[in-house]
Amino acid sequence: FTPLEFARIFQAPPHAIKYFLETQVGEGLLIRLKKGLYALKTDLPGDEEIANALYKPSYISLEYALAKYGIIPESPYSITSVTPNPTRVFTSVNQTYSYYTIKQEAYAGYFLDTAGEKRVLIAEPEKALVDFLYFVSIGQRPLNDRTTISKLDKNKLKAYAKFFERGKVLELVEGLL
């Protein structure tokens, strides 16, 4: 929650809210996820929920989503997301959250995963792969030769590749098919 959300609930002046939040962080009741974003220490959201809340708009994608879907065998150390905003990296609650910039027109192909008690924006498997291939096409990622795409929808892969308007992304998709 933010100080503004806290103030709406408790209807207190901003200086009192700021003092209370900082005091409770010091006493261990609350944890500061980043400046202006707090959570109850006894009821922390999951890492994926934190990833969505730290930097908006964003959705989980790239290596983290690919590993989660079993498309790549490696487990990334960072939770990776994409955003139309500038690239950023945050470390919070002993976890690294990385956000990579994609163009606004390619900011699509994600859904709200409501499995269990969580509510997380995450890329569809095909979009996570195409997002990854975009970064391969601009030289920011190496191509993973252990990619398993047999369960992916080939038409969705091609459609998502067109969002980037880069021939190299479409070539990489075609090369995997």
PDB file of C-alpha atoms in Angstrom:
ATOM      1  CA  PHE A   1       0.000   0.000   0.000  1.00  0.00           C
ATOM      2  CA  THR A   2       1.014   3.615  -0.492  1.00  0.00           C
ATOM      3  CA  PRO A   3       0.851   6.436   2.061  1.00  0.00           C
ATOM      4  CA  LEU A   4      -2.051   7.909   0.060  1.00  0.00           C
ATOM      5  CA  GLU A   5      -4.035   4.671   0.305  1.00  0.00           C
ATOM      6  CA  PHE A   6      -3.248   4.510   4.026  1.00  0.00           C
ATOM      7  CA  ALA A   7      -4.392   8.125   4.474  1.00  0.00           C
ATOM      8  CA  ARG A   8      -7.701   7.453   2.685  1.00  0.00           C
ATOM      9  CA  ILE A   9      -8.503   4.651   5.103  1.00  0.00           C
ATOM     10  CA  PHE A  10      -7.426   6.360   8.330  1.00  0.00           C
ATOM     11  CA  GLN A  11      -8.182   9.964   7.318  1.00  0.00           C
ATOM     12  CA  ALA A  12      -5.113  11.433   9.000  1.00  0.00           C
ATOM     13  CA  PRO A  13      -2.909  14.321   7.857  1.00  0.00           C
ATOM     14  CA  PRO A  14       0.032  13.435   5.578  1.00  0.00           C
ATOM     15  CA  HIS A  15       2.709  14.300   8.167  1.00  0.00           C
ATOM     16  CA  ALA A  16       1.079  11.969  10.720  1.00  0.00           C
ATOM     17  CA  ILE A  17       0.844   9.171   8.140  1.00  0.00           C
ATOM     18  CA  LYS A  18       4.502   9.583   7.193  1.00  0.00           C
ATOM     19  CA  TYR A  19       5.577   9.539  10.842  1.00  0.00           C
ATOM     20  CA  PHE A  20       3.442   6.480  11.612  1.00  0.00           C
ATOM     21  CA  LEU A  21       4.692   4.503   8.591  1.00  0.00           C
ATOM     22  CA  GLU A  22       8.351   5.270   9.298  1.00  0.00           C
ATOM     23  CA  THR A  23       7.922   4.415  12.975  1.00  0.00           C
ATOM     24  CA  GLN A  24       6.276   1.088  12.134  1.00  0.00           C
ATOM     25  CA  VAL A  25       9.016   0.234   9.639  1.00  0.00           C
ATOM     26  CA  GLY A  26      11.548   0.887  12.420  1.00  0.00           C
ATOM     27  CA  GLU A  27       9.622  -1.266  14.873  1.00  0.00           C
ATOM     28  CA  GLY A  28       9.308  -4.123  12.377  1.00  0.00           C
ATOM     29  CA  LEU A  29       5.539  -4.137  11.816  1.00  0.00           C
ATOM     30  CA  LEU A  30       5.827  -2.810   8.255  1.00  0.00           C
ATOM     31  CA  ILE A  31       8.414  -3.260   5.547  1.00  0.00           C
ATOM     32  CA  ARG A  32       9.260  -0.626   2.939  1.00  0.00           C
ATOM     33  CA  LEU A  33       9.278  -2.314  -0.455  1.00  0.00           C
ATOM     34  CA  LYS A  34      10.525   0.908  -2.053  1.00  0.00           C
ATOM     35  CA  LYS A  35      10.030   4.600  -1.362  1.00  0.00           C
ATOM     36  CA  GLY A  36       6.293   5.149  -1.031  1.00  0.00           C
ATOM     37  CA  LEU A  37       5.300   1.460  -1.043  1.00  0.00           C
ATOM     38  CA  TYR A  38       4.790  -0.580   2.122  1.00  0.00           C
ATOM     39  CA  ALA A  39       3.537  -4.001   3.209  1.00  0.00           C
ATOM     40  CA  LEU A  40       2.760  -5.703   6.491  1.00  0.00           C
ATOM     41  CA  LYS A  41       5.797  -7.714   7.501  1.00  0.00           C
ATOM     42  CA  THR A  42       3.555 -10.481   8.882  1.00  0.00           C
ATOM     43  CA  ASP A  43       1.555 -10.729   5.634  1.00  0.00           C
ATOM     44  CA  LEU A  44       4.003 -10.056   2.807  1.00  0.00           C
ATOM     45  CA  PRO A  45       2.683 -10.486  -0.720  1.00  0.00           C
ATOM     46  CA  GLY A  46       4.436 -13.048  -2.910  1.00  0.00           C
ATOM     47  CA  ASP A  47       7.456 -12.126  -5.032  1.00  0.00           C
ATOM     48  CA  GLU A  48       5.368 -12.031  -8.212  1.00  0.00           C
ATOM     49  CA  GLU A  49       2.810  -9.683  -6.631  1.00  0.00           C
ATOM     50  CA  ILE A  50       5.631  -7.456  -5.419  1.00  0.00           C
ATOM     51  CA  ALA A  51       7.059  -7.444  -8.956  1.00  0.00           C
ATOM     52  CA  ASN A  52       3.767  -6.089 -10.296  1.00  0.00           C
ATOM     53  CA  ALA A  53       3.490  -3.448  -7.541  1.00  0.00           C
ATOM     54  CA  LEU A  54       7.049  -2.074  -7.572  1.00  0.00           C
ATOM     55  CA  TYR A  55       6.964  -0.580 -11.054  1.00  0.00           C
ATOM     56  CA  LYS A  56       3.784   0.124 -12.979  1.00  0.00           C
ATOM     57  CA  PRO A  57       2.718  -0.586 -15.588  1.00  0.00           C
ATOM     58  CA  SER A  58       4.548  -3.898 -15.918  1.00  0.00           C
ATOM     59  CA  TYR A  59       3.921  -7.594 -16.332  1.00  0.00           C
ATOM     60  CA  ILE A  60       6.147 -10.588 -15.600  1.00  0.00           C
ATOM     61  CA  SER A  61       7.841 -11.908 -18.718  1.00  0.00           C
ATOM     62  CA  LEU A  62      11.211 -12.905 -20.194  1.00  0.00           C
ATOM     63  CA  GLU A  63      13.375 -15.498 -18.379  1.00  0.00           C
ATOM     64  CA  TYR A  64      11.244 -15.684 -15.251  1.00  0.00           C
ATOM     65  CA  ALA A  65       8.024 -16.448 -17.153  1.00  0.00           C
ATOM     66  CA  LEU A  66       9.831 -18.756 -19.594  1.00  0.00           C
ATOM     67  CA  ALA A  67      11.221 -20.799 -16.685  1.00  0.00           C
ATOM     68  CA  LYS A  68       7.842 -20.835 -14.952  1.00  0.00           C
ATOM     69  CA  TYR A  69       6.197 -22.216 -18.093  1.00  0.00           C
ATOM     70  CA  GLY A  70       8.986 -24.787 -18.619  1.00  0.00           C
ATOM     71  CA  ILE A  71      10.084 -23.219 -21.911  1.00  0.00           C
ATOM     72  CA  ILE A  72      13.679 -22.856 -20.690  1.00  0.00           C
ATOM     73  CA  PRO A  73      15.317 -25.155 -18.117  1.00  0.00           C
ATOM     74  CA  GLU A  74      17.230 -22.452 -16.226  1.00  0.00           C
ATOM     75  CA  SER A  75      15.851 -20.729 -13.138  1.00  0.00           C
ATOM     76  CA  PRO A  76      16.603 -16.996 -13.181  1.00  0.00           C
ATOM     77  CA  TYR A  77      17.842 -15.285 -10.022  1.00  0.00           C
ATOM     78  CA  SER A  78      15.803 -12.176 -10.806  1.00  0.00           C
ATOM     79  CA  ILE A  79      12.084 -11.744 -11.415  1.00  0.00           C
ATOM     80  CA  THR A  80      11.968 -10.241 -14.894  1.00  0.00           C
ATOM     81  CA  SER A  81       9.206  -7.999 -16.186  1.00  0.00           C
ATOM     82  CA  VAL A  82       8.606  -5.726 -19.151  1.00  0.00           C
ATOM     83  CA  THR A  83       7.282  -2.190 -19.105  1.00  0.00           C
ATOM     84  CA  PRO A  84       6.793   0.700 -21.533  1.00  0.00           C
ATOM     85  CA  ASN A  85       8.684   2.827 -18.958  1.00  0.00           C
ATOM     86  CA  PRO A  86      12.474   3.171 -18.625  1.00  0.00           C
ATOM     87  CA  THR A  87      14.463   0.094 -17.594  1.00  0.00           C
ATOM     88  CA  ARG A  88      14.884  -0.264 -13.807  1.00  0.00           C
ATOM     89  CA  VAL A  89      16.184  -2.756 -11.241  1.00  0.00           C
ATOM     90  CA  PHE A  90      14.964  -2.911  -7.636  1.00  0.00           C
ATOM     91  CA  THR A  91      16.071  -5.074  -4.746  1.00  0.00           C
ATOM     92  CA  SER A  92      13.443  -5.587  -2.091  1.00  0.00           C
ATOM     93  CA  VAL A  93      12.932  -8.235   0.572  1.00  0.00           C
ATOM     94  CA  ASN A  94      16.126 -10.038  -0.578  1.00  0.00           C
ATOM     95  CA  GLN A  95      14.849 -10.408  -4.148  1.00  0.00           C
ATOM     96  CA  THR A  96      15.927  -8.635  -7.339  1.00  0.00           C
ATOM     97  CA  TYR A  97      13.218  -7.320  -9.659  1.00  0.00           C
ATOM     98  CA  SER A  98      14.296  -6.320 -13.180  1.00  0.00           C
ATOM     99  CA  TYR A  99      12.125  -4.283 -15.565  1.00  0.00           C
ATOM    100  CA  TYR A 100      13.015  -3.956 -19.242  1.00  0.00           C
ATOM    101  CA  THR A 101      11.604  -1.449 -21.697  1.00  0.00           C
ATOM    102  CA  ILE A 102       9.504  -2.491 -24.654  1.00  0.00           C
ATOM    103  CA  LYS A 103       7.585  -0.139 -26.898  1.00  0.00           C
ATOM    104  CA  GLN A 104       4.015   0.710 -25.983  1.00  0.00           C
ATOM    105  CA  GLU A 105       2.636  -1.055 -29.074  1.00  0.00           C
ATOM    106  CA  ALA A 106       4.190  -4.334 -27.890  1.00  0.00           C
ATOM    107  CA  TYR A 107       2.858  -3.980 -24.348  1.00  0.00           C
ATOM    108  CA  ALA A 108       0.218  -6.702 -24.743  1.00  0.00           C
ATOM    109  CA  GLY A 109      -0.225 -10.454 -24.492  1.00  0.00           C
ATOM    110  CA  TYR A 110      -0.491 -10.724 -20.731  1.00  0.00           C
ATOM    111  CA  PHE A 111      -3.264 -11.784 -18.365  1.00  0.00           C
ATOM    112  CA  LEU A 112      -4.241 -11.591 -14.716  1.00  0.00           C
ATOM    113  CA  ASP A 113      -3.243 -14.889 -13.107  1.00  0.00           C
ATOM    114  CA  THR A 114      -5.523 -15.470 -10.120  1.00  0.00           C
ATOM    115  CA  ALA A 115      -4.315 -18.958  -9.148  1.00  0.00           C
ATOM    116  CA  GLY A 116      -4.539 -19.435  -5.403  1.00  0.00           C
ATOM    117  CA  GLU A 117      -4.718 -16.170  -3.507  1.00  0.00           C
ATOM    118  CA  LYS A 118      -2.394 -14.221  -5.781  1.00  0.00           C
ATOM    119  CA  ARG A 119      -3.310 -11.708  -8.460  1.00  0.00           C
ATOM    120  CA  VAL A 120      -0.421 -11.340 -10.878  1.00  0.00           C
ATOM    121  CA  LEU A 121      -0.041  -9.852 -14.356  1.00  0.00           C
ATOM    122  CA  ILE A 122       2.076 -12.277 -16.382  1.00  0.00           C
ATOM    123  CA  ALA A 123       2.785 -12.760 -20.085  1.00  0.00           C
ATOM    124  CA  GLU A 124       1.184 -15.588 -21.992  1.00  0.00           C
ATOM    125  CA  PRO A 125       3.864 -18.209 -22.777  1.00  0.00           C
ATOM    126  CA  GLU A 126       4.066 -17.134 -26.427  1.00  0.00           C
ATOM    127  CA  LYS A 127       4.410 -13.451 -25.528  1.00  0.00           C
ATOM    128  CA  ALA A 128       7.100 -14.157 -22.920  1.00  0.00           C
ATOM    129  CA  LEU A 129       9.117 -15.938 -25.620  1.00  0.00           C
ATOM    130  CA  VAL A 130       8.601 -13.148 -28.160  1.00  0.00           C
ATOM    131  CA  ASP A 131       9.542 -10.517 -25.551  1.00  0.00           C
ATOM    132  CA  PHE A 132      12.725 -12.520 -24.919  1.00  0.00           C
ATOM    133  CA  LEU A 133      13.450 -12.815 -28.653  1.00  0.00           C
ATOM    134  CA  TYR A 134      13.072  -9.054 -29.006  1.00  0.00           C
ATOM    135  CA  PHE A 135      15.944  -8.581 -26.537  1.00  0.00           C
ATOM    136  CA  VAL A 136      17.945 -11.250 -28.406  1.00  0.00           C
ATOM    137  CA  SER A 137      17.336  -9.286 -31.637  1.00  0.00           C
ATOM    138  CA  ILE A 138      18.787  -6.085 -30.167  1.00  0.00           C
ATOM    139  CA  GLY A 139      21.798  -7.888 -28.671  1.00  0.00           C
ATOM    140  CA  GLN A 140      20.807  -7.673 -25.005  1.00  0.00           C
ATOM    141  CA  ARG A 141      20.258 -11.422 -24.489  1.00  0.00           C
ATOM    142  CA  PRO A 142      21.929 -14.537 -25.889  1.00  0.00           C
ATOM    143  CA  LEU A 143      19.676 -16.966 -27.740  1.00  0.00           C
ATOM    144  CA  ASN A 144      18.877 -19.952 -25.543  1.00  0.00           C
ATOM    145  CA  ASP A 145      19.347 -23.121 -27.581  1.00  0.00           C
ATOM    146  CA  ARG A 146      17.482 -25.252 -25.029  1.00  0.00           C
ATOM    147  CA  THR A 147      14.089 -23.659 -25.657  1.00  0.00           C
ATOM    148  CA  THR A 148      11.091 -26.026 -25.645  1.00  0.00           C
ATOM    149  CA  ILE A 149       8.322 -24.637 -27.851  1.00  0.00           C
ATOM    150  CA  SER A 150       6.353 -27.763 -28.785  1.00  0.00           C
ATOM    151  CA  LYS A 151       3.308 -26.728 -26.696  1.00  0.00           C
ATOM    152  CA  LEU A 152       3.213 -23.124 -27.911  1.00  0.00           C
ATOM    153  CA  ASP A 153       0.720 -21.718 -30.417  1.00  0.00           C
ATOM    154  CA  LYS A 154       2.766 -20.943 -33.539  1.00  0.00           C
ATOM    155  CA  ASN A 155       0.210 -18.428 -34.838  1.00  0.00           C
ATOM    156  CA  LYS A 156       0.303 -16.477 -31.561  1.00  0.00           C
ATOM    157  CA  LEU A 157       4.105 -16.409 -31.721  1.00  0.00           C
ATOM    158  CA  LYS A 158       4.004 -14.864 -35.186  1.00  0.00           C
ATOM    159  CA  ALA A 159       1.248 -12.400 -34.242  1.00  0.00           C
ATOM    160  CA  TYR A 160       3.119 -11.201 -31.138  1.00  0.00           C
ATOM    161  CA  ALA A 161       6.354 -10.885 -33.135  1.00  0.00           C
ATOM    162  CA  LYS A 162       4.628  -8.391 -35.447  1.00  0.00           C
ATOM    163  CA  PHE A 163       3.963  -6.045 -32.483  1.00  0.00           C
ATOM    164  CA  PHE A 164       7.679  -5.219 -32.370  1.00  0.00           C
ATOM    165  CA  GLU A 165       7.860  -4.258 -36.066  1.00  0.00           C
ATOM    166  CA  ARG A 166      11.358  -5.716 -36.309  1.00  0.00           C
ATOM    167  CA  GLY A 167      12.143  -8.213 -39.032  1.00  0.00           C
ATOM    168  CA  LYS A 168      14.795  -9.824 -36.844  1.00  0.00           C
ATOM    169  CA  VAL A 169      12.199 -10.794 -34.191  1.00  0.00           C
ATOM    170  CA  LEU A 170      10.042 -12.501 -36.824  1.00  0.00           C
ATOM    171  CA  GLU A 171      13.159 -14.237 -38.223  1.00  0.00           C
ATOM    172  CA  LEU A 172      14.024 -15.568 -34.762  1.00  0.00           C
ATOM    173  CA  VAL A 173      10.475 -16.858 -34.292  1.00  0.00           C
ATOM    174  CA  GLU A 174      10.539 -18.529 -37.706  1.00  0.00           C
ATOM    175  CA  GLY A 175      13.929 -20.043 -36.852  1.00  0.00           C
ATOM    176  CA  LEU A 176      12.462 -21.728 -33.782  1.00  0.00           C
ATOM    177  CA  LEU A 177       9.451 -23.137 -35.646  1.00  0.00           C
TER     178      LEU A 177
END
